[in-house]
Amino acid sequence: MTKEQILWEISKNHAPYPLALDRMERISRDIRADNAAERVWLLEHPPLFTSGTSAKPEDLFNPHGYPTYHAGRGGQWTYHGPGQRTAYVMLDLARAHAQVPPRDLRAYVQALERWVITALAHFGLAGEVRDGRVGVWVTDPATGREEKIAAIGVRVSRWVSWHGVAINLSPDMADFNGIVPCGIRDYGVTSFRKLGLATTMAELDAALMTSWETVFGSKPSALTEVDLAARPLTAEPG
């Protein structure tokens, strides 16, 4: 893998969160040691909630008793589940990536936002960011309300990034009622399906791959499948 190309991976079965967390942590260490390629890992999780470093206990309701996990990333409570495309991004931020300068966390987060916004535009969705509100937002034409369509949460260890973005394609929207998403009470959550779009996961993945090179400058590899079966387990439920 050259610096002009980046490894893209996909897990086709629902990925248990502890196994995914364990894998990200190990790969981030290997990237720092120059023993692994930078990568984007596409997956879906079974229904669960993760807490960031700013999560408040009172923002978790969890009526269905879904598993909860301490993610170690920034941010507050986030839902993951089927129909949501999660993309974990593991990059060496000690070096530049196109317009993202080295060792600039703010610029990196803004680049993740641009990446999602650029991908959404492929489907006629106008994604936007708002001061004081993390994530990517769209306006529902039926109601005129701004709602979140993508969450962003990152962790950086010795200038290697992990965690990433979660885009709502067709999840069960009722599951978001189990938390105050990202601690924001005054705005709702939306999805492609809620907005009337019958987009497939493969179509969204293709848009993410096309948009990646525009924002980060490296060319995605062909998708490599990752099977998490028999991976060692180190993370524990919260």
PDB file of C-alpha atoms in Angstrom:
ATOM      1  CA  MET A   1       0.000   0.000   0.000  1.00  0.00           C
ATOM      2  CA  THR A   2       1.556   3.313  -1.094  1.00  0.00           C
ATOM      3  CA  LYS A   3       1.017   6.743   0.441  1.00  0.00           C
ATOM      4  CA  GLU A   4      -1.127   7.523  -2.628  1.00  0.00           C
ATOM      5  CA  GLN A   5      -3.501   4.647  -1.855  1.00  0.00           C
ATOM      6  CA  ILE A   6      -5.386   3.709   1.294  1.00  0.00           C
ATOM      7  CA  LEU A   7      -6.711   0.328   2.365  1.00  0.00           C
ATOM      8  CA  TRP A   8     -10.499   0.031   2.472  1.00  0.00           C
ATOM      9  CA  GLU A   9     -12.074  -2.856   4.363  1.00  0.00           C
ATOM     10  CA  ILE A  10     -15.614  -4.109   4.913  1.00  0.00           C
ATOM     11  CA  SER A  11     -17.264  -6.466   7.387  1.00  0.00           C
ATOM     12  CA  LYS A  12     -20.439  -7.902   5.911  1.00  0.00           C
ATOM     13  CA  ASN A  13     -21.800  -9.448   9.098  1.00  0.00           C
ATOM     14  CA  HIS A  14     -22.823  -7.357  12.097  1.00  0.00           C
ATOM     15  CA  ALA A  15     -19.611  -6.648  13.992  1.00  0.00           C
ATOM     16  CA  PRO A  16     -19.634  -7.101  17.791  1.00  0.00           C
ATOM     17  CA  TYR A  17     -18.536  -3.790  19.265  1.00  0.00           C
ATOM     18  CA  PRO A  18     -15.889  -5.142  21.669  1.00  0.00           C
ATOM     19  CA  LEU A  19     -14.168  -7.013  18.839  1.00  0.00           C
ATOM     20  CA  ALA A  20     -14.235  -3.928  16.630  1.00  0.00           C
ATOM     21  CA  LEU A  21     -12.814  -1.781  19.423  1.00  0.00           C
ATOM     22  CA  ASP A  22     -10.073  -4.288  20.066  1.00  0.00           C
ATOM     23  CA  ARG A  23      -9.161  -4.451  16.386  1.00  0.00           C
ATOM     24  CA  MET A  24      -9.066  -0.661  15.988  1.00  0.00           C
ATOM     25  CA  GLU A  25      -6.800  -0.283  18.998  1.00  0.00           C
ATOM     26  CA  ARG A  26      -4.363  -2.908  17.754  1.00  0.00           C
ATOM     27  CA  ILE A  27      -4.260  -1.479  14.231  1.00  0.00           C
ATOM     28  CA  SER A  28      -3.730   2.070  15.497  1.00  0.00           C
ATOM     29  CA  ARG A  29      -0.696   0.884  17.461  1.00  0.00           C
ATOM     30  CA  ASP A  30       0.643  -0.906  14.396  1.00  0.00           C
ATOM     31  CA  ILE A  31       0.161   2.185  12.213  1.00  0.00           C
ATOM     32  CA  ARG A  32       2.111   4.249  14.750  1.00  0.00           C
ATOM     33  CA  ALA A  33       4.911   1.636  14.589  1.00  0.00           C
ATOM     34  CA  ASP A  34       4.752   1.699  10.756  1.00  0.00           C
ATOM     35  CA  ASN A  35       3.699  -1.948  10.758  1.00  0.00           C
ATOM     36  CA  ALA A  36       0.206  -1.530   9.256  1.00  0.00           C
ATOM     37  CA  ALA A  37      -1.472   0.421   6.477  1.00  0.00           C
ATOM     38  CA  GLU A  38      -3.775   3.349   7.108  1.00  0.00           C
ATOM     39  CA  ARG A  39      -7.349   2.331   6.403  1.00  0.00           C
ATOM     40  CA  VAL A  40     -11.091   2.925   6.362  1.00  0.00           C
ATOM     41  CA  TRP A  41     -13.175   0.062   7.766  1.00  0.00           C
ATOM     42  CA  LEU A  42     -16.873  -0.133   6.829  1.00  0.00           C
ATOM     43  CA  LEU A  43     -19.248  -2.112   9.035  1.00  0.00           C
ATOM     44  CA  GLU A  44     -22.589  -2.347  10.831  1.00  0.00           C
ATOM     45  CA  HIS A  45     -23.032  -3.161  14.499  1.00  0.00           C
ATOM     46  CA  PRO A  46     -25.916  -4.958  16.217  1.00  0.00           C
ATOM     47  CA  PRO A  47     -28.084  -2.568  18.287  1.00  0.00           C
ATOM     48  CA  LEU A  48     -26.029  -0.959  21.072  1.00  0.00           C
ATOM     49  CA  PHE A  49     -25.140   2.331  22.717  1.00  0.00           C
ATOM     50  CA  THR A  50     -21.644   3.749  23.200  1.00  0.00           C
ATOM     51  CA  SER A  51     -20.570   6.501  25.574  1.00  0.00           C
ATOM     52  CA  GLY A  52     -17.932   9.087  24.816  1.00  0.00           C
ATOM     53  CA  THR A  53     -15.808  10.975  27.297  1.00  0.00           C
ATOM     54  CA  SER A  54     -18.554  13.596  27.843  1.00  0.00           C
ATOM     55  CA  ALA A  55     -21.509  11.191  28.179  1.00  0.00           C
ATOM     56  CA  LYS A  56     -23.994  11.887  30.983  1.00  0.00           C
ATOM     57  CA  PRO A  57     -25.721   8.960  32.746  1.00  0.00           C
ATOM     58  CA  GLU A  58     -29.060  10.775  32.662  1.00  0.00           C
ATOM     59  CA  ASP A  59     -28.951  10.852  28.828  1.00  0.00           C
ATOM     60  CA  LEU A  60     -29.242   7.039  28.640  1.00  0.00           C
ATOM     61  CA  PHE A  61     -32.770   5.541  28.853  1.00  0.00           C
ATOM     62  CA  ASN A  62     -32.262   2.221  26.997  1.00  0.00           C
ATOM     63  CA  PRO A  63     -35.795   0.747  27.280  1.00  0.00           C
ATOM     64  CA  HIS A  64     -34.795  -2.405  25.344  1.00  0.00           C
ATOM     65  CA  GLY A  65     -31.738  -3.095  27.464  1.00  0.00           C
ATOM     66  CA  TYR A  66     -29.257  -2.942  24.587  1.00  0.00           C
ATOM     67  CA  PRO A  67     -25.582  -3.430  25.489  1.00  0.00           C
ATOM     68  CA  THR A  68     -23.685  -0.267  26.395  1.00  0.00           C
ATOM     69  CA  TYR A  69     -19.958   0.272  25.968  1.00  0.00           C
ATOM     70  CA  HIS A  70     -17.384   2.885  26.923  1.00  0.00           C
ATOM     71  CA  ALA A  71     -15.939   3.889  23.567  1.00  0.00           C
ATOM     72  CA  GLY A  72     -13.043   6.070  24.712  1.00  0.00           C
ATOM     73  CA  ARG A  73     -13.733   8.535  21.894  1.00  0.00           C
ATOM     74  CA  GLY A  74     -14.810  12.125  22.306  1.00  0.00           C
ATOM     75  CA  GLY A  75     -18.486  13.061  22.485  1.00  0.00           C
ATOM     76  CA  GLN A  76     -21.505  11.740  24.345  1.00  0.00           C
ATOM     77  CA  TRP A  77     -23.982   8.878  23.771  1.00  0.00           C
ATOM     78  CA  THR A  78     -24.270   7.341  20.306  1.00  0.00           C
ATOM     79  CA  TYR A  79     -26.486   4.598  18.932  1.00  0.00           C
ATOM     80  CA  HIS A  80     -25.170   1.969  16.524  1.00  0.00           C
ATOM     81  CA  GLY A  81     -27.308  -0.625  14.784  1.00  0.00           C
ATOM     82  CA  PRO A  82     -28.264  -2.376  11.562  1.00  0.00           C
ATOM     83  CA  GLY A  83     -28.956  -0.023   8.678  1.00  0.00           C
ATOM     84  CA  GLN A  84     -26.344   2.450   9.860  1.00  0.00           C
ATOM     85  CA  ARG A  85     -23.074   2.655   7.970  1.00  0.00           C
ATOM     86  CA  THR A  86     -20.232   3.025  10.426  1.00  0.00           C
ATOM     87  CA  ALA A  87     -16.858   3.934   8.936  1.00  0.00           C
ATOM     88  CA  TYR A  88     -13.849   3.637  11.220  1.00  0.00           C
ATOM     89  CA  VAL A  89     -10.948   5.752   9.991  1.00  0.00           C
ATOM     90  CA  MET A  90      -7.404   4.922  11.053  1.00  0.00           C
ATOM     91  CA  LEU A  91      -4.891   7.482   9.790  1.00  0.00           C
ATOM     92  CA  ASP A  92      -1.428   8.674  10.728  1.00  0.00           C
ATOM     93  CA  LEU A  93      -2.249  12.295  11.520  1.00  0.00           C
ATOM     94  CA  ALA A  94       1.421  13.102  12.056  1.00  0.00           C
ATOM     95  CA  ARG A  95       1.565  13.551   8.286  1.00  0.00           C
ATOM     96  CA  ALA A  96      -0.545  15.613   5.909  1.00  0.00           C
ATOM     97  CA  HIS A  97      -3.515  14.175   4.015  1.00  0.00           C
ATOM     98  CA  ALA A  98      -4.319  16.478   1.080  1.00  0.00           C
ATOM     99  CA  GLN A  99      -5.686  19.659   2.672  1.00  0.00           C
ATOM    100  CA  VAL A 100      -5.449  18.244   6.210  1.00  0.00           C
ATOM    101  CA  PRO A 101      -2.174  19.493   7.747  1.00  0.00           C
ATOM    102  CA  PRO A 102      -0.205  17.280  10.117  1.00  0.00           C
ATOM    103  CA  ARG A 103      -1.087  17.214  13.826  1.00  0.00           C
ATOM    104  CA  ASP A 104      -4.233  19.313  13.411  1.00  0.00           C
ATOM    105  CA  LEU A 105      -7.162  17.545  15.067  1.00  0.00           C
ATOM    106  CA  ARG A 106      -9.652  20.294  14.283  1.00  0.00           C
ATOM    107  CA  ALA A 107      -8.763  20.158  10.584  1.00  0.00           C
ATOM    108  CA  TYR A 108      -9.139  16.373  10.649  1.00  0.00           C
ATOM    109  CA  VAL A 109     -12.631  16.504  12.135  1.00  0.00           C
ATOM    110  CA  GLN A 110     -13.616  19.158   9.605  1.00  0.00           C
ATOM    111  CA  ALA A 111     -12.304  16.893   6.836  1.00  0.00           C
ATOM    112  CA  LEU A 112     -14.475  14.029   8.113  1.00  0.00           C
ATOM    113  CA  GLU A 113     -17.465  16.386   7.979  1.00  0.00           C
ATOM    114  CA  ARG A 114     -16.603  17.415   4.401  1.00  0.00           C
ATOM    115  CA  TRP A 115     -16.216  13.776   3.422  1.00  0.00           C
ATOM    116  CA  VAL A 116     -19.703  12.900   4.664  1.00  0.00           C
ATOM    117  CA  ILE A 117     -21.226  16.052   3.157  1.00  0.00           C
ATOM    118  CA  THR A 118     -19.615  15.312  -0.213  1.00  0.00           C
ATOM    119  CA  ALA A 119     -20.957  11.741  -0.139  1.00  0.00           C
ATOM    120  CA  LEU A 120     -24.470  12.905   0.791  1.00  0.00           C
ATOM    121  CA  ALA A 121     -24.489  15.267  -2.197  1.00  0.00           C
ATOM    122  CA  HIS A 122     -24.394  12.230  -4.510  1.00  0.00           C
ATOM    123  CA  PHE A 123     -27.978  11.565  -3.408  1.00  0.00           C
ATOM    124  CA  GLY A 124     -29.237  15.145  -3.512  1.00  0.00           C
ATOM    125  CA  LEU A 125     -28.873  15.645   0.241  1.00  0.00           C
ATOM    126  CA  ALA A 126     -27.488  18.985   1.420  1.00  0.00           C
ATOM    127  CA  GLY A 127     -25.471  18.139   4.510  1.00  0.00           C
ATOM    128  CA  GLU A 128     -24.376  20.970   6.769  1.00  0.00           C
ATOM    129  CA  VAL A 129     -22.483  21.543  10.002  1.00  0.00           C
ATOM    130  CA  ARG A 130     -23.551  23.812  12.848  1.00  0.00           C
ATOM    131  CA  ASP A 131     -21.517  25.553  15.544  1.00  0.00           C
ATOM    132  CA  GLY A 132     -22.029  23.835  18.865  1.00  0.00           C
ATOM    133  CA  ARG A 133     -23.645  20.760  17.287  1.00  0.00           C
ATOM    134  CA  VAL A 134     -21.385  17.862  16.388  1.00  0.00           C
ATOM    135  CA  GLY A 135     -22.188  15.821  13.275  1.00  0.00           C
ATOM    136  CA  VAL A 136     -23.755  16.437   9.880  1.00  0.00           C
ATOM    137  CA  TRP A 137     -27.249  17.850   9.603  1.00  0.00           C
ATOM    138  CA  VAL A 138     -29.917  18.019   6.901  1.00  0.00           C
ATOM    139  CA  THR A 139     -33.228  19.843   6.695  1.00  0.00           C
ATOM    140  CA  ASP A 140     -36.292  17.627   6.383  1.00  0.00           C
ATOM    141  CA  PRO A 141     -38.322  19.148   3.519  1.00  0.00           C
ATOM    142  CA  ALA A 142     -41.563  17.803   5.025  1.00  0.00           C
ATOM    143  CA  THR A 143     -41.120  19.573   8.349  1.00  0.00           C
ATOM    144  CA  GLY A 144     -38.455  22.214   7.775  1.00  0.00           C
ATOM    145  CA  ARG A 145     -36.603  20.905  10.835  1.00  0.00           C
ATOM    146  CA  GLU A 146     -32.884  20.320  10.980  1.00  0.00           C
ATOM    147  CA  GLU A 147     -32.068  16.750  11.964  1.00  0.00           C
ATOM    148  CA  LYS A 148     -28.829  14.825  12.331  1.00  0.00           C
ATOM    149  CA  ILE A 149     -28.055  12.262   9.657  1.00  0.00           C
ATOM    150  CA  ALA A 150     -24.462  11.442  10.628  1.00  0.00           C
ATOM    151  CA  ALA A 151     -22.562  11.318  13.908  1.00  0.00           C
ATOM    152  CA  ILE A 152     -18.827  11.930  14.242  1.00  0.00           C
ATOM    153  CA  GLY A 153     -16.638  10.758  17.098  1.00  0.00           C
ATOM    154  CA  VAL A 154     -12.868  10.420  17.025  1.00  0.00           C
ATOM    155  CA  ARG A 155     -10.073   9.228  19.233  1.00  0.00           C
ATOM    156  CA  VAL A 156      -6.406   9.964  18.583  1.00  0.00           C
ATOM    157  CA  SER A 157      -3.602   7.930  20.154  1.00  0.00           C
ATOM    158  CA  ARG A 158      -0.095   9.257  19.558  1.00  0.00           C
ATOM    159  CA  TRP A 159      -1.459  11.035  16.472  1.00  0.00           C
ATOM    160  CA  VAL A 160      -3.120   7.960  14.987  1.00  0.00           C
ATOM    161  CA  SER A 161      -6.887   8.288  14.590  1.00  0.00           C
ATOM    162  CA  TRP A 162      -9.538   5.675  15.253  1.00  0.00           C
ATOM    163  CA  HIS A 163     -13.328   5.607  15.525  1.00  0.00           C
ATOM    164  CA  GLY A 164     -14.917   7.803  12.837  1.00  0.00           C
ATOM    165  CA  VAL A 165     -18.409   8.429  11.432  1.00  0.00           C
ATOM    166  CA  ALA A 166     -21.828   6.773  11.510  1.00  0.00           C
ATOM    167  CA  ILE A 167     -24.336   7.576   8.764  1.00  0.00           C
ATOM    168  CA  ASN A 168     -28.019   6.729   9.142  1.00  0.00           C
ATOM    169  CA  LEU A 169     -29.148   4.900   6.027  1.00  0.00           C
ATOM    170  CA  SER A 170     -32.121   2.818   7.211  1.00  0.00           C
ATOM    171  CA  PRO A 171     -31.812   2.059  10.939  1.00  0.00           C
ATOM    172  CA  ASP A 172     -34.794   1.562  13.234  1.00  0.00           C
ATOM    173  CA  MET A 173     -35.304   5.200  14.187  1.00  0.00           C
ATOM    174  CA  ALA A 174     -37.191   4.232  17.353  1.00  0.00           C
ATOM    175  CA  ASP A 175     -33.917   2.931  18.792  1.00  0.00           C
ATOM    176  CA  PHE A 176     -32.584   6.483  18.996  1.00  0.00           C
ATOM    177  CA  ASN A 177     -35.187   7.119  21.696  1.00  0.00           C
ATOM    178  CA  GLY A 178     -32.957   5.138  24.044  1.00  0.00           C
ATOM    179  CA  ILE A 179     -30.563   8.089  24.409  1.00  0.00           C
ATOM    180  CA  VAL A 180     -30.239  11.813  24.012  1.00  0.00           C
ATOM    181  CA  PRO A 181     -28.164  11.550  20.823  1.00  0.00           C
ATOM    182  CA  CYS A 182     -24.856  13.331  21.381  1.00  0.00           C
ATOM    183  CA  GLY A 183     -26.456  15.214  24.274  1.00  0.00           C
ATOM    184  CA  ILE A 184     -28.554  17.397  21.955  1.00  0.00           C
ATOM    185  CA  ARG A 185     -32.166  17.562  23.122  1.00  0.00           C
ATOM    186  CA  ASP A 186     -33.589  20.232  20.816  1.00  0.00           C
ATOM    187  CA  TYR A 187     -33.076  18.498  17.466  1.00  0.00           C
ATOM    188  CA  GLY A 188     -34.054  15.142  16.040  1.00  0.00           C
ATOM    189  CA  VAL A 189     -32.342  12.390  14.096  1.00  0.00           C
ATOM    190  CA  THR A 190     -33.053  11.353  10.522  1.00  0.00           C
ATOM    191  CA  SER A 191     -32.009   8.813   7.907  1.00  0.00           C
ATOM    192  CA  PHE A 192     -32.005   8.294   4.155  1.00  0.00           C
ATOM    193  CA  ARG A 193     -35.134   6.153   4.486  1.00  0.00           C
ATOM    194  CA  LYS A 194     -36.935   8.690   6.694  1.00  0.00           C
ATOM    195  CA  LEU A 195     -36.203  11.303   4.023  1.00  0.00           C
ATOM    196  CA  GLY A 196     -37.785   9.074   1.370  1.00  0.00           C
ATOM    197  CA  LEU A 197     -34.607   7.747  -0.260  1.00  0.00           C
ATOM    198  CA  ALA A 198     -34.334   4.041  -1.129  1.00  0.00           C
ATOM    199  CA  THR A 199     -30.536   4.125  -1.236  1.00  0.00           C
ATOM    200  CA  THR A 200     -28.696   0.831  -0.743  1.00  0.00           C
ATOM    201  CA  MET A 201     -25.696   0.350   1.522  1.00  0.00           C
ATOM    202  CA  ALA A 202     -23.580  -0.500  -1.524  1.00  0.00           C
ATOM    203  CA  GLU A 203     -24.547   2.794  -3.155  1.00  0.00           C
ATOM    204  CA  LEU A 204     -23.639   4.720  -0.024  1.00  0.00           C
ATOM    205  CA  ASP A 205     -20.307   2.897   0.207  1.00  0.00           C
ATOM    206  CA  ALA A 206     -19.527   3.779  -3.410  1.00  0.00           C
ATOM    207  CA  ALA A 207     -20.249   7.453  -2.711  1.00  0.00           C
ATOM    208  CA  LEU A 208     -18.009   7.377   0.367  1.00  0.00           C
ATOM    209  CA  MET A 209     -15.177   5.841  -1.650  1.00  0.00           C
ATOM    210  CA  THR A 210     -15.525   8.383  -4.451  1.00  0.00           C
ATOM    211  CA  SER A 211     -15.673  11.281  -1.996  1.00  0.00           C
ATOM    212  CA  TRP A 212     -12.675  10.083   0.010  1.00  0.00           C
ATOM    213  CA  GLU A 213     -10.118  10.938  -2.651  1.00  0.00           C
ATOM    214  CA  THR A 214     -11.665  14.402  -3.103  1.00  0.00           C
ATOM    215  CA  VAL A 215     -11.178  15.249   0.575  1.00  0.00           C
ATOM    216  CA  PHE A 216      -8.218  13.181   1.784  1.00  0.00           C
ATOM    217  CA  GLY A 217      -6.231  12.832  -1.435  1.00  0.00           C
ATOM    218  CA  SER A 218      -5.545   9.081  -1.343  1.00  0.00           C
ATOM    219  CA  LYS A 219      -7.159   6.561  -3.672  1.00  0.00           C
ATOM    220  CA  PRO A 220      -9.239   3.815  -2.022  1.00  0.00           C
ATOM    221  CA  SER A 221      -8.177   0.242  -2.639  1.00  0.00           C
ATOM    222  CA  ALA A 222     -10.670  -2.413  -3.655  1.00  0.00           C
ATOM    223  CA  LEU A 223     -12.741  -3.452  -0.644  1.00  0.00           C
ATOM    224  CA  THR A 224     -11.102  -6.198   1.434  1.00  0.00           C
ATOM    225  CA  GLU A 225     -13.467  -8.301   3.536  1.00  0.00           C
ATOM    226  CA  VAL A 226     -12.765  -8.570   7.278  1.00  0.00           C
ATOM    227  CA  ASP A 227     -14.192 -11.439   9.323  1.00  0.00           C
ATOM    228  CA  LEU A 228     -14.092 -10.749  13.058  1.00  0.00           C
ATOM    229  CA  ALA A 229     -14.647 -14.383  14.037  1.00  0.00           C
ATOM    230  CA  ALA A 230     -12.187 -15.701  16.634  1.00  0.00           C
ATOM    231  CA  ARG A 231     -10.697 -12.271  17.321  1.00  0.00           C
ATOM    232  CA  PRO A 232      -9.374 -11.793  20.874  1.00  0.00           C
ATOM    233  CA  LEU A 233     -11.715  -9.900  23.195  1.00  0.00           C
ATOM    234  CA  THR A 234     -10.357  -7.192  25.501  1.00  0.00           C
ATOM    235  CA  ALA A 235     -13.127  -4.547  25.744  1.00  0.00           C
ATOM    236  CA  GLU A 236     -15.876  -4.975  28.328  1.00  0.00           C
ATOM    237  CA  PRO A 237     -19.458  -3.718  28.343  1.00  0.00           C
ATOM    238  CA  GLY A 238     -20.140  -0.534  30.260  1.00  0.00           C
TER     239      GLY A 238
END
